[in-house]
PDB file of C-alpha atoms in Angstrom:
ATOM      1  CA  ALA A   1     -18.195 -17.384  -2.468  1.00  0.00           C
ATOM      2  CA  ASN A   2     -17.556 -16.667  -7.058  1.00  0.00           C
ATOM      3  CA  PHE A   3     -20.828 -15.983  -7.616  1.00  0.00           C
ATOM      4  CA  ARG A   4     -21.961 -12.470  -7.617  1.00  0.00           C
ATOM      5  CA  PHE A   5     -26.418 -10.972  -8.735  1.00  0.00           C
ATOM      6  CA  TYR A   6     -27.113  -7.531  -9.007  1.00  0.00           C
ATOM      7  CA  ASN A   7     -30.083  -5.562  -7.313  1.00  0.00           C
ATOM      8  CA  ALA A   8     -31.959  -2.198  -7.638  1.00  0.00           C
ATOM      9  CA  GLY A   9     -28.396  -1.737  -8.866  1.00  0.00           C
ATOM     10  CA  ASP A  10     -26.056  -2.581  -6.069  1.00  0.00           C
ATOM     11  CA  VAL A  11     -23.795  -5.967  -6.333  1.00  0.00           C
ATOM     12  CA  LEU A  12     -24.573  -8.843  -3.825  1.00  0.00           C
ATOM     13  CA  ASP A  13     -21.575 -11.541  -3.227  1.00  0.00           C
ATOM     14  CA  ILE A  14     -22.720 -14.703  -1.182  1.00  0.00           C
ATOM     15  CA  GLY A  15     -21.316 -16.236   1.148  1.00  0.00           C
ATOM     16  CA  GLY A  16     -20.745 -20.089   2.550  1.00  0.00           C
ATOM     17  CA  SER A  17     -20.193 -21.605   5.223  1.00  0.00           C
ATOM     18  CA  ILE A  18     -20.076 -25.338   6.138  1.00  0.00           C
ATOM     19  CA  GLY A  19     -19.914 -27.068   8.965  1.00  0.00           C
ATOM     20  CA  VAL A  20     -19.637 -31.328   8.967  1.00  0.00           C
ATOM     21  CA  ALA A  21     -20.188 -33.988  11.485  1.00  0.00           C
ATOM     22  CA  VAL A  22     -19.240 -38.042  10.858  1.00  0.00           C
ATOM     23  CA  ILE A  23     -22.293 -40.338  11.479  1.00  0.00           C
ATOM     24  CA  THR A  24     -20.721 -43.522  12.725  1.00  0.00           C
ATOM     25  CA  SER A  25     -21.777 -46.570  14.474  1.00  0.00           C
ATOM     26  CA  LYS A  26     -21.175 -44.093  17.726  1.00  0.00           C
ATOM     27  CA  THR A  27     -23.349 -42.016  16.772  1.00  0.00           C
ATOM     28  CA  THR A  28     -25.929 -42.452  19.640  1.00  0.00           C
ATOM     29  CA  ASN A  29     -28.636 -39.655  18.693  1.00  0.00           C
ATOM     30  CA  PRO A  30     -29.625 -37.028  15.672  1.00  0.00           C
ATOM     31  CA  SER A  31     -30.140 -33.749  18.139  1.00  0.00           C
ATOM     32  CA  ASP A  32     -26.550 -34.396  18.952  1.00  0.00           C
ATOM     33  CA  THR A  33     -25.052 -34.790  15.207  1.00  0.00           C
ATOM     34  CA  LEU A  34     -27.114 -31.573  14.202  1.00  0.00           C
ATOM     35  CA  SER A  35     -25.350 -29.645  17.073  1.00  0.00           C
ATOM     36  CA  GLN A  36     -22.209 -30.150  16.073  1.00  0.00           C
ATOM     37  CA  ALA A  37     -22.711 -29.735  12.291  1.00  0.00           C
ATOM     38  CA  ASP A  38     -24.014 -26.922  14.111  1.00  0.00           C
ATOM     39  CA  LEU A  39     -21.142 -25.948  15.941  1.00  0.00           C
ATOM     40  CA  ALA A  40     -18.885 -27.045  12.996  1.00  0.00           C
ATOM     41  CA  CYS A  41     -20.725 -24.211  10.766  1.00  0.00           C
ATOM     42  CA  HIS A  42     -20.109 -20.930  13.200  1.00  0.00           C
ATOM     43  CA  LEU A  43     -16.533 -22.071  13.330  1.00  0.00           C
ATOM     44  CA  ALA A  44     -16.397 -22.568   9.375  1.00  0.00           C
ATOM     45  CA  LYS A  45     -17.643 -17.933  10.363  1.00  0.00           C
ATOM     46  CA  ARG A  46     -15.412 -17.943  13.036  1.00  0.00           C
ATOM     47  CA  GLY A  47     -12.665 -19.407  10.794  1.00  0.00           C
ATOM     48  CA  GLY A  48     -12.846 -16.993   8.257  1.00  0.00           C
ATOM     49  CA  ARG A  49     -15.876 -17.540   6.356  1.00  0.00           C
ATOM     50  CA  ASN A  50     -16.128 -19.326   3.504  1.00  0.00           C
ATOM     51  CA  ARG A  51     -14.770 -22.046   4.298  1.00  0.00           C
ATOM     52  CA  ILE A  52     -15.703 -26.072   5.975  1.00  0.00           C
ATOM     53  CA  HIS A  53     -14.810 -27.340   9.587  1.00  0.00           C
ATOM     54  CA  LEU A  54     -15.367 -30.194  10.250  1.00  0.00           C
ATOM     55  CA  TYR A  55     -15.966 -31.488  14.439  1.00  0.00           C
ATOM     56  CA  THR A  56     -13.452 -32.896  15.956  1.00  0.00           C
ATOM     57  CA  PRO A  57     -14.234 -33.639  19.742  1.00  0.00           C
ATOM     58  CA  PRO A  58     -12.336 -31.265  21.420  1.00  0.00           C
ATOM     59  CA  ASP A  59     -14.430 -28.088  19.374  1.00  0.00           C
ATOM     60  CA  SER A  60     -17.354 -28.464  22.723  1.00  0.00           C
ATOM     61  CA  GLU A  61     -14.508 -26.772  24.407  1.00  0.00           C
ATOM     62  CA  ASN A  62     -15.171 -23.961  21.890  1.00  0.00           C
ATOM     63  CA  VAL A  63     -18.495 -22.564  22.832  1.00  0.00           C
ATOM     64  CA  THR A  64     -17.642 -20.912  25.762  1.00  0.00           C
ATOM     65  CA  ALA A  65     -15.859 -18.480  23.712  1.00  0.00           C
ATOM     66  CA  MET A  66     -17.655 -18.576  20.432  1.00  0.00           C
ATOM     67  CA  SER A  67     -21.390 -17.951  23.158  1.00  0.00           C
ATOM     68  CA  VAL A  68     -19.166 -14.452  23.918  1.00  0.00           C
ATOM     69  CA  ASP A  69     -18.402 -13.730  20.213  1.00  0.00           C
ATOM     70  CA  MET A  70     -22.047 -14.110  19.901  1.00  0.00           C
ATOM     71  CA  GLY A  71     -22.816 -11.478  22.197  1.00  0.00           C
ATOM     72  CA  TRP A  72     -20.169  -9.795  20.701  1.00  0.00           C
ATOM     73  CA  SER A  73     -21.715  -9.341  17.788  1.00  0.00           C
ATOM     74  CA  GLN A  74     -25.389  -8.603  19.095  1.00  0.00           C
ATOM     75  CA  ARG A  75     -23.228  -5.351  20.508  1.00  0.00           C
ATOM     76  CA  ILE A  76     -21.342  -4.148  18.214  1.00  0.00           C
ATOM     77  CA  LYS A  77     -24.700  -4.946  15.312  1.00  0.00           C
ATOM     78  CA  GLU A  78     -26.993  -2.604  18.112  1.00  0.00           C
ATOM     79  CA  ALA A  79     -24.033  -0.081  17.774  1.00  0.00           C
ATOM     80  CA  ILE A  80     -24.094   0.198  14.477  1.00  0.00           C
ATOM     81  CA  GLU A  81     -28.021   0.547  15.056  1.00  0.00           C
ATOM     82  CA  LYS A  82     -27.369   3.284  17.772  1.00  0.00           C
ATOM     83  CA  ASN A  83     -24.658   5.430  16.486  1.00  0.00           C
ATOM     84  CA  ARG A  84     -22.695   4.039  19.215  1.00  0.00           C
ATOM     85  CA  PHE A  85     -19.508   4.990  17.324  1.00  0.00           C
ATOM     86  CA  ALA A  86     -17.073   7.536  18.063  1.00  0.00           C
ATOM     87  CA  LEU A  87     -14.005   8.876  15.960  1.00  0.00           C
ATOM     88  CA  ALA A  88     -10.409   9.143  17.113  1.00  0.00           C
ATOM     89  CA  ARG A  89      -7.674  11.096  15.750  1.00  0.00           C
ATOM     90  CA  GLN A  90      -4.237  10.823  15.277  1.00  0.00           C
ATOM     91  CA  PRO A  91      -2.035  13.469  14.245  1.00  0.00           C
ATOM     92  CA  ILE A  92      -0.415  13.216  10.686  1.00  0.00           C
ATOM     93  CA  VAL A  93       3.286  15.706  10.588  1.00  0.00           C
ATOM     94  CA  SER A  94       5.642  16.668   7.928  1.00  0.00           C
ATOM     95  CA  THR A  95       9.520  15.603   8.950  1.00  0.00           C
ATOM     96  CA  ARG A  96       9.823  18.145   7.060  1.00  0.00           C
ATOM     97  CA  THR A  97       8.309  21.462   8.658  1.00  0.00           C
ATOM     98  CA  GLY A  98       6.983  19.982  11.328  1.00  0.00           C
ATOM     99  CA  ALA A  99       3.098  20.911  10.698  1.00  0.00           C
ATOM    100  CA  ILE A 100      -0.246  18.901  10.706  1.00  0.00           C
ATOM    101  CA  GLU A 101      -0.388  18.085   7.496  1.00  0.00           C
ATOM    102  CA  SER A 102      -3.539  15.091   8.215  1.00  0.00           C
ATOM    103  CA  TYR A 103      -5.034  12.807  10.875  1.00  0.00           C
ATOM    104  CA  GLU A 104      -5.415   8.950  10.622  1.00  0.00           C
ATOM    105  CA  ILE A 105      -8.745   8.158  12.218  1.00  0.00           C
ATOM    106  CA  LEU A 106      -9.516   5.044  14.289  1.00  0.00           C
ATOM    107  CA  ILE A 107     -13.646   4.522  15.953  1.00  0.00           C
ATOM    108  CA  ARG A 108     -13.974   4.117  19.137  1.00  0.00           C
ATOM    109  CA  MET A 109     -17.223   1.112  20.279  1.00  0.00           C
ATOM    110  CA  LEU A 110     -19.534   3.292  23.737  1.00  0.00           C
ATOM    111  CA  ASP A 111     -20.283   1.612  26.558  1.00  0.00           C
ATOM    112  CA  GLY A 112     -23.452   2.062  28.628  1.00  0.00           C
ATOM    113  CA  GLN A 113     -21.569   4.106  31.253  1.00  0.00           C
ATOM    114  CA  ASN A 114     -20.503   6.426  27.310  1.00  0.00           C
ATOM    115  CA  GLU A 115     -16.689   5.175  28.646  1.00  0.00           C
ATOM    116  CA  PHE A 116     -13.972   4.233  25.183  1.00  0.00           C
ATOM    117  CA  ILE A 117     -13.628   0.327  24.379  1.00  0.00           C
ATOM    118  CA  MET A 118     -11.084   0.112  22.902  1.00  0.00           C
ATOM    119  CA  PRO A 119     -10.748  -1.051  18.663  1.00  0.00           C
ATOM    120  CA  MET A 120      -9.015  -5.052  19.624  1.00  0.00           C
ATOM    121  CA  GLY A 121     -12.185  -5.027  22.222  1.00  0.00           C
ATOM    122  CA  PHE A 122     -14.368  -5.480  19.063  1.00  0.00           C
ATOM    123  CA  LEU A 123     -12.197  -4.815  15.399  1.00  0.00           C
ATOM    124  CA  PRO A 124     -11.670  -8.823  15.940  1.00  0.00           C
ATOM    125  CA  THR A 125     -15.270  -9.884  16.502  1.00  0.00           C
ATOM    126  CA  ALA A 126     -16.224  -8.106  14.064  1.00  0.00           C
ATOM    127  CA  GLU A 127     -14.117  -9.332  11.364  1.00  0.00           C
ATOM    128  CA  ARG A 128     -15.163 -13.072  12.553  1.00  0.00           C
ATOM    129  CA  PHE A 129     -18.301 -11.712  12.358  1.00  0.00           C
ATOM    130  CA  GLY A 130     -19.043 -10.668   8.557  1.00  0.00           C
ATOM    131  CA  LEU A 131     -19.083  -6.650  10.604  1.00  0.00           C
ATOM    132  CA  ALA A 132     -16.136  -5.357   9.633  1.00  0.00           C
ATOM    133  CA  ALA A 133     -16.904  -3.171   6.240  1.00  0.00           C
ATOM    134  CA  ASP A 134     -20.207  -2.575   8.318  1.00  0.00           C
ATOM    135  CA  LEU A 135     -18.026  -0.012  11.001  1.00  0.00           C
ATOM    136  CA  ASP A 136     -15.584   0.454   7.839  1.00  0.00           C
ATOM    137  CA  LYS A 137     -19.160   2.061   6.751  1.00  0.00           C
ATOM    138  CA  TRP A 138     -20.151   4.240   9.594  1.00  0.00           C
ATOM    139  CA  VAL A 139     -16.118   5.467   9.687  1.00  0.00           C
ATOM    140  CA  ILE A 140     -16.672   6.487   6.685  1.00  0.00           C
ATOM    141  CA  VAL A 141     -20.504   8.268   6.917  1.00  0.00           C
ATOM    142  CA  ASN A 142     -19.052  10.289   9.798  1.00  0.00           C
ATOM    143  CA  ALA A 143     -16.309  10.678   9.042  1.00  0.00           C
ATOM    144  CA  ILE A 144     -16.667  12.859   5.597  1.00  0.00           C
ATOM    145  CA  ASP A 145     -19.534  14.643   7.594  1.00  0.00           C
ATOM    146  CA  THR A 146     -17.147  15.318  10.157  1.00  0.00           C
ATOM    147  CA  LEU A 147     -14.372  16.666   7.886  1.00  0.00           C
ATOM    148  CA  VAL A 148     -16.735  18.563   5.789  1.00  0.00           C
ATOM    149  CA  GLN A 149     -17.394  20.590   9.193  1.00  0.00           C
ATOM    150  CA  GLN A 150     -13.613  20.663  10.535  1.00  0.00           C
ATOM    151  CA  ARG A 151     -12.957  22.024   6.656  1.00  0.00           C
ATOM    152  CA  ARG A 152     -14.932  25.162   6.744  1.00  0.00           C
ATOM    153  CA  GLU A 153     -12.764  26.258   9.921  1.00  0.00           C
ATOM    154  CA  PHE A 154      -9.136  24.362   8.568  1.00  0.00           C
ATOM    155  CA  PRO A 155     -10.207  24.171   4.637  1.00  0.00           C
ATOM    156  CA  ASN A 156      -6.552  22.963   4.468  1.00  0.00           C
ATOM    157  CA  LEU A 157      -7.587  19.560   6.629  1.00  0.00           C
ATOM    158  CA  HIS A 158      -6.721  15.547   5.034  1.00  0.00           C
ATOM    159  CA  TYR A 159      -8.257  12.698   7.079  1.00  0.00           C
ATOM    160  CA  SER A 160      -6.988  10.022   6.399  1.00  0.00           C
ATOM    161  CA  LEU A 161      -9.419   6.425   7.301  1.00  0.00           C
ATOM    162  CA  ASN A 162      -8.084   2.824   7.144  1.00  0.00           C
ATOM    163  CA  LEU A 163     -10.103   0.416   5.450  1.00  0.00           C
ATOM    164  CA  SER A 164     -11.060  -3.263   6.942  1.00  0.00           C
ATOM    165  CA  SER A 165      -9.103  -6.916   3.872  1.00  0.00           C
ATOM    166  CA  ARG A 166     -13.487  -7.427   3.637  1.00  0.00           C
ATOM    167  CA  SER A 167     -13.779  -4.190   2.039  1.00  0.00           C
ATOM    168  CA  LEU A 168     -12.018  -4.536  -0.301  1.00  0.00           C
ATOM    169  CA  THR A 169     -13.857  -6.982  -2.169  1.00  0.00           C
ATOM    170  CA  ASP A 170     -17.012  -4.850  -2.184  1.00  0.00           C
ATOM    171  CA  LEU A 171     -17.671  -2.528  -4.388  1.00  0.00           C
ATOM    172  CA  SER A 172     -20.793  -0.884  -2.658  1.00  0.00           C
ATOM    173  CA  ILE A 173     -18.316   0.626  -0.272  1.00  0.00           C
ATOM    174  CA  CYS A 174     -16.134   2.917  -3.459  1.00  0.00           C
ATOM    175  CA  ASP A 175     -20.340   3.388  -4.709  1.00  0.00           C
ATOM    176  CA  LEU A 176     -20.688   5.079  -1.016  1.00  0.00           C
ATOM    177  CA  ILE A 177     -17.480   7.079  -0.311  1.00  0.00           C
ATOM    178  CA  LEU A 178     -18.738   8.505  -4.239  1.00  0.00           C
ATOM    179  CA  GLU A 179     -22.300   8.679  -3.107  1.00  0.00           C
ATOM    180  CA  LYS A 180     -21.355  10.767   0.500  1.00  0.00           C
ATOM    181  CA  LEU A 181     -18.458  13.391  -1.789  1.00  0.00           C
ATOM    182  CA  LYS A 182     -21.424  13.957  -4.268  1.00  0.00           C
ATOM    183  CA  LEU A 183     -23.772  14.678  -1.352  1.00  0.00           C
ATOM    184  CA  THR A 184     -21.660  16.908   1.038  1.00  0.00           C
ATOM    185  CA  GLY A 185     -19.273  18.914  -1.933  1.00  0.00           C
ATOM    186  CA  LEU A 186     -16.084  17.239  -0.181  1.00  0.00           C
ATOM    187  CA  ASP A 187     -12.836  17.624  -2.099  1.00  0.00           C
ATOM    188  CA  ALA A 188     -12.038  14.302  -2.735  1.00  0.00           C
ATOM    189  CA  ALA A 189      -8.146  14.303  -2.409  1.00  0.00           C
ATOM    190  CA  ALA A 190      -9.405  15.701   0.976  1.00  0.00           C
ATOM    191  CA  LEU A 191      -9.328  11.734   1.893  1.00  0.00           C
ATOM    192  CA  THR A 192      -6.507   9.209   2.372  1.00  0.00           C
ATOM    193  CA  PHE A 193      -8.005   4.921   1.973  1.00  0.00           C
ATOM    194  CA  GLU A 194      -5.097   3.071   4.180  1.00  0.00           C
ATOM    195  CA  VAL A 195      -5.400  -0.959   3.640  1.00  0.00           C
ATOM    196  CA  THR A 196      -3.014  -2.910   4.854  1.00  0.00           C
ATOM    197  CA  GLU A 197      -0.328  -5.729   3.624  1.00  0.00           C
ATOM    198  CA  THR A 198      -1.551  -8.660   4.882  1.00  0.00           C
ATOM    199  CA  ALA A 199      -5.376  -7.139   3.627  1.00  0.00           C
ATOM    200  CA  ALA A 200      -3.551  -6.608   0.089  1.00  0.00           C
ATOM    201  CA  ILE A 201      -1.670  -9.995  -0.366  1.00  0.00           C
ATOM    202  CA  ALA A 202      -4.236 -11.313   0.465  1.00  0.00           C
ATOM    203  CA  ASP A 203      -6.397 -10.773  -3.151  1.00  0.00           C
ATOM    204  CA  MET A 204      -4.339  -8.489  -4.444  1.00  0.00           C
ATOM    205  CA  GLY A 205      -6.402  -8.382  -7.997  1.00  0.00           C
ATOM    206  CA  ALA A 206      -9.043  -6.958  -5.330  1.00  0.00           C
ATOM    207  CA  ALA A 207      -7.249  -5.096  -4.078  1.00  0.00           C
ATOM    208  CA  GLU A 208      -5.516  -3.107  -6.573  1.00  0.00           C
ATOM    209  CA  LYS A 209      -8.836  -2.749  -8.489  1.00  0.00           C
ATOM    210  CA  PHE A 210     -10.325  -1.457  -4.957  1.00  0.00           C
ATOM    211  CA  LEU A 211      -7.468   0.717  -4.819  1.00  0.00           C
ATOM    212  CA  SER A 212      -7.646   2.150  -8.461  1.00  0.00           C
ATOM    213  CA  ARG A 213     -11.323   3.339  -8.364  1.00  0.00           C
ATOM    214  CA  LEU A 214     -10.134   5.117  -5.094  1.00  0.00           C
ATOM    215  CA  GLN A 215      -8.263   7.402  -7.267  1.00  0.00           C
ATOM    216  CA  ALA A 216     -10.099   8.158  -9.782  1.00  0.00           C
ATOM    217  CA  MET A 217     -12.419   9.032  -8.193  1.00  0.00           C
ATOM    218  CA  GLY A 218      -9.158  11.383  -6.695  1.00  0.00           C
ATOM    219  CA  CYS A 219      -8.624  10.304  -3.592  1.00  0.00           C
ATOM    220  CA  LYS A 220      -5.397   9.415  -1.837  1.00  0.00           C
ATOM    221  CA  THR A 221      -4.537   5.719  -1.146  1.00  0.00           C
ATOM    222  CA  SER A 222      -1.483   4.352   1.620  1.00  0.00           C
ATOM    223  CA  LEU A 223      -0.317   0.978   1.882  1.00  0.00           C
ATOM    224  CA  ASP A 224      -0.424   0.662   5.536  1.00  0.00           C
ATOM    225  CA  ASP A 225       2.333  -1.333   7.996  1.00  0.00           C
ATOM    226  CA  PHE A 226       4.925  -1.872   5.318  1.00  0.00           C
ATOM    227  CA  GLY A 227       7.084  -4.717   5.571  1.00  0.00           C
ATOM    228  CA  SER A 228       5.122  -7.170   7.107  1.00  0.00           C
ATOM    229  CA  GLY A 229       4.968  -9.697   4.597  1.00  0.00           C
ATOM    230  CA  MET A 230       7.796 -11.333   3.294  1.00  0.00           C
ATOM    231  CA  ALA A 231       7.415  -9.550  -0.101  1.00  0.00           C
ATOM    232  CA  SER A 232       6.799  -6.161   0.382  1.00  0.00           C
ATOM    233  CA  PHE A 233       9.482  -4.811  -3.030  1.00  0.00           C
ATOM    234  CA  ALA A 234       8.207  -7.612  -5.687  1.00  0.00           C
ATOM    235  CA  TYR A 235       4.453  -6.138  -5.123  1.00  0.00           C
ATOM    236  CA  LEU A 236       4.901  -2.594  -3.889  1.00  0.00           C
ATOM    237  CA  LYS A 237       5.727  -1.250  -7.399  1.00  0.00           C
ATOM    238  CA  ASP A 238       1.907  -3.152  -8.545  1.00  0.00           C
ATOM    239  CA  LEU A 239      -0.923  -1.313  -6.546  1.00  0.00           C
ATOM    240  CA  PRO A 240      -1.936   1.480  -7.102  1.00  0.00           C
ATOM    241  CA  VAL A 241      -0.791   3.356  -3.412  1.00  0.00           C
ATOM    242  CA  ASN A 242       0.039   7.350  -2.913  1.00  0.00           C
ATOM    243  CA  TYR A 243       1.355   6.848  -0.306  1.00  0.00           C
ATOM    244  CA  VAL A 244       3.152   3.292   2.305  1.00  0.00           C
ATOM    245  CA  LYS A 245       2.953   3.661   5.557  1.00  0.00           C
ATOM    246  CA  PHE A 246       6.345   1.757   7.474  1.00  0.00           C
ATOM    247  CA  ASP A 247       5.285  -0.921   9.817  1.00  0.00           C
ATOM    248  CA  GLY A 248       6.467   0.484  13.701  1.00  0.00           C
ATOM    249  CA  ARG A 249       7.283  -2.071  15.133  1.00  0.00           C
ATOM    250  CA  PHE A 250      10.888  -0.529  12.666  1.00  0.00           C
ATOM    251  CA  VAL A 251       9.970   2.316  14.675  1.00  0.00           C
ATOM    252  CA  LYS A 252       9.001   1.642  17.824  1.00  0.00           C
ATOM    253  CA  ASN A 253      12.818   1.446  18.952  1.00  0.00           C
ATOM    254  CA  LEU A 254      14.633   4.200  15.683  1.00  0.00           C
ATOM    255  CA  ALA A 255      17.352   5.647  18.298  1.00  0.00           C
ATOM    256  CA  SER A 256      18.261   2.642  19.808  1.00  0.00           C
ATOM    257  CA  ASN A 257      18.728  -0.062  16.993  1.00  0.00           C
ATOM    258  CA  PRO A 258      20.747   0.297  13.895  1.00  0.00           C
ATOM    259  CA  VAL A 259      19.051  -2.737  12.121  1.00  0.00           C
ATOM    260  CA  ASP A 260      16.099  -0.965  12.267  1.00  0.00           C
ATOM    261  CA  GLN A 261      17.946   1.913  11.296  1.00  0.00           C
ATOM    262  CA  ALA A 262      19.074   0.032   8.774  1.00  0.00           C
ATOM    263  CA  ILE A 263      15.551  -1.473   7.393  1.00  0.00           C
ATOM    264  CA  VAL A 264      13.551   2.074   7.648  1.00  0.00           C
ATOM    265  CA  LYS A 265      16.560   3.300   4.890  1.00  0.00           C
ATOM    266  CA  ALA A 266      15.947   0.702   2.958  1.00  0.00           C
ATOM    267  CA  MET A 267      12.402   0.808   2.613  1.00  0.00           C
ATOM    268  CA  ASN A 268      11.963   4.671   1.697  1.00  0.00           C
ATOM    269  CA  GLU A 269      14.879   4.372  -1.024  1.00  0.00           C
ATOM    270  CA  VAL A 270      12.593   1.794  -2.333  1.00  0.00           C
ATOM    271  CA  ALA A 271       8.925   3.972  -1.553  1.00  0.00           C
ATOM    272  CA  HIS A 272      10.498   6.760  -3.117  1.00  0.00           C
ATOM    273  CA  ALA A 273      11.865   5.298  -5.980  1.00  0.00           C
ATOM    274  CA  LEU A 274       8.408   4.710  -7.636  1.00  0.00           C
ATOM    275  CA  GLY A 275       7.805   7.851  -6.803  1.00  0.00           C
ATOM    276  CA  LYS A 276       5.173   6.426  -3.095  1.00  0.00           C
ATOM    277  CA  GLN A 277       5.329   8.959  -0.357  1.00  0.00           C
ATOM    278  CA  THR A 278       6.374   7.781   2.663  1.00  0.00           C
ATOM    279  CA  ILE A 279       4.991   7.881   6.244  1.00  0.00           C
ATOM    280  CA  ALA A 280       6.513   6.209   9.507  1.00  0.00           C
ATOM    281  CA  GLU A 281       3.272   5.143  12.529  1.00  0.00           C
ATOM    282  CA  PHE A 282       4.966   5.107  16.244  1.00  0.00           C
ATOM    283  CA  VAL A 283       6.793   7.724  16.036  1.00  0.00           C
ATOM    284  CA  GLU A 284       7.543   8.067  20.804  1.00  0.00           C
ATOM    285  CA  ASP A 285       9.676  10.391  20.775  1.00  0.00           C
ATOM    286  CA  ALA A 286      11.885  13.540  19.199  1.00  0.00           C
ATOM    287  CA  GLU A 287      15.118  11.788  18.173  1.00  0.00           C
ATOM    288  CA  SER A 288      12.989   9.095  16.217  1.00  0.00           C
ATOM    289  CA  PHE A 289      11.759  11.856  14.889  1.00  0.00           C
ATOM    290  CA  ARG A 290      14.556  13.365  13.547  1.00  0.00           C
ATOM    291  CA  LEU A 291      16.408  10.459  12.451  1.00  0.00           C
ATOM    292  CA  LEU A 292      12.751  10.311   9.964  1.00  0.00           C
ATOM    293  CA  ALA A 293      13.819  13.689   8.881  1.00  0.00           C
ATOM    294  CA  GLU A 294      16.991  12.860   8.141  1.00  0.00           C
ATOM    295  CA  TYR A 295      16.432   9.097   6.303  1.00  0.00           C
ATOM    296  CA  GLY A 296      14.603  11.464   4.331  1.00  0.00           C
ATOM    297  CA  VAL A 297      10.760  10.306   5.397  1.00  0.00           C
ATOM    298  CA  ASP A 298       8.167  12.102   4.665  1.00  0.00           C
ATOM    299  CA  TYR A 299       5.798  12.178   7.421  1.00  0.00           C
ATOM    300  CA  GLY A 300       5.541  10.406  11.468  1.00  0.00           C
TER     301      GLY A 300
END
């Protein structure tokens, strides 16, 4: 899993998912044993890849669920090939002026009738089957092309794009972003790239390297779902991010929950002390927006 090699300028990572079936005195034939090992290998992939799974009898109950997953993975691959996705955008509003200063870009999948499939319908499968980085690449290419067109009419428009944990270890993502910026002439500062706190914690070294490279290109960076981990404040000072986005569970009931109010105040003060701007997600009522402005949170 630590081995990398270079081909035509690209960095290629090798992964290993291993399925194990034990041969015992009760083993009856080779084909059953191989089927068990094959199933265990698929379960290792579903568990996040780069791991070993030992077959046990209850694993056979996973066959149906795995078949559904594999069907979805094929649908996702075909959707990427045939551009069967669409971009949605959610406004990020200044608490001081009430003006929309940026949009968070979100992905939707299109079914056979061109109806939207929401992310929870396909993203978990994409993560399990190693397709999340491919989805990120689709979003990056199409969002940049769209932003370039829209900035002709709205020159100050900015987009914020989400990156999966898989992309943090894929340096070709940075190469793709740089290539698209050169081809389109888009100002790098018009793009902010968001990574979740849990993804950053999982591999701090990779996260720091990846985010630093984005900043060196001129892009902005953001830490999403801040507060969801156990040691948020401890590592925030080490991550090269411009923005900190507070986990929505602390914001959703802000107007009526004194504990959430105290937490948001504390997170905002720490983030500002570290020179970061702050964004609150899940802002769903005027009173919560008013409180965020009062606390000095920069955006909602």
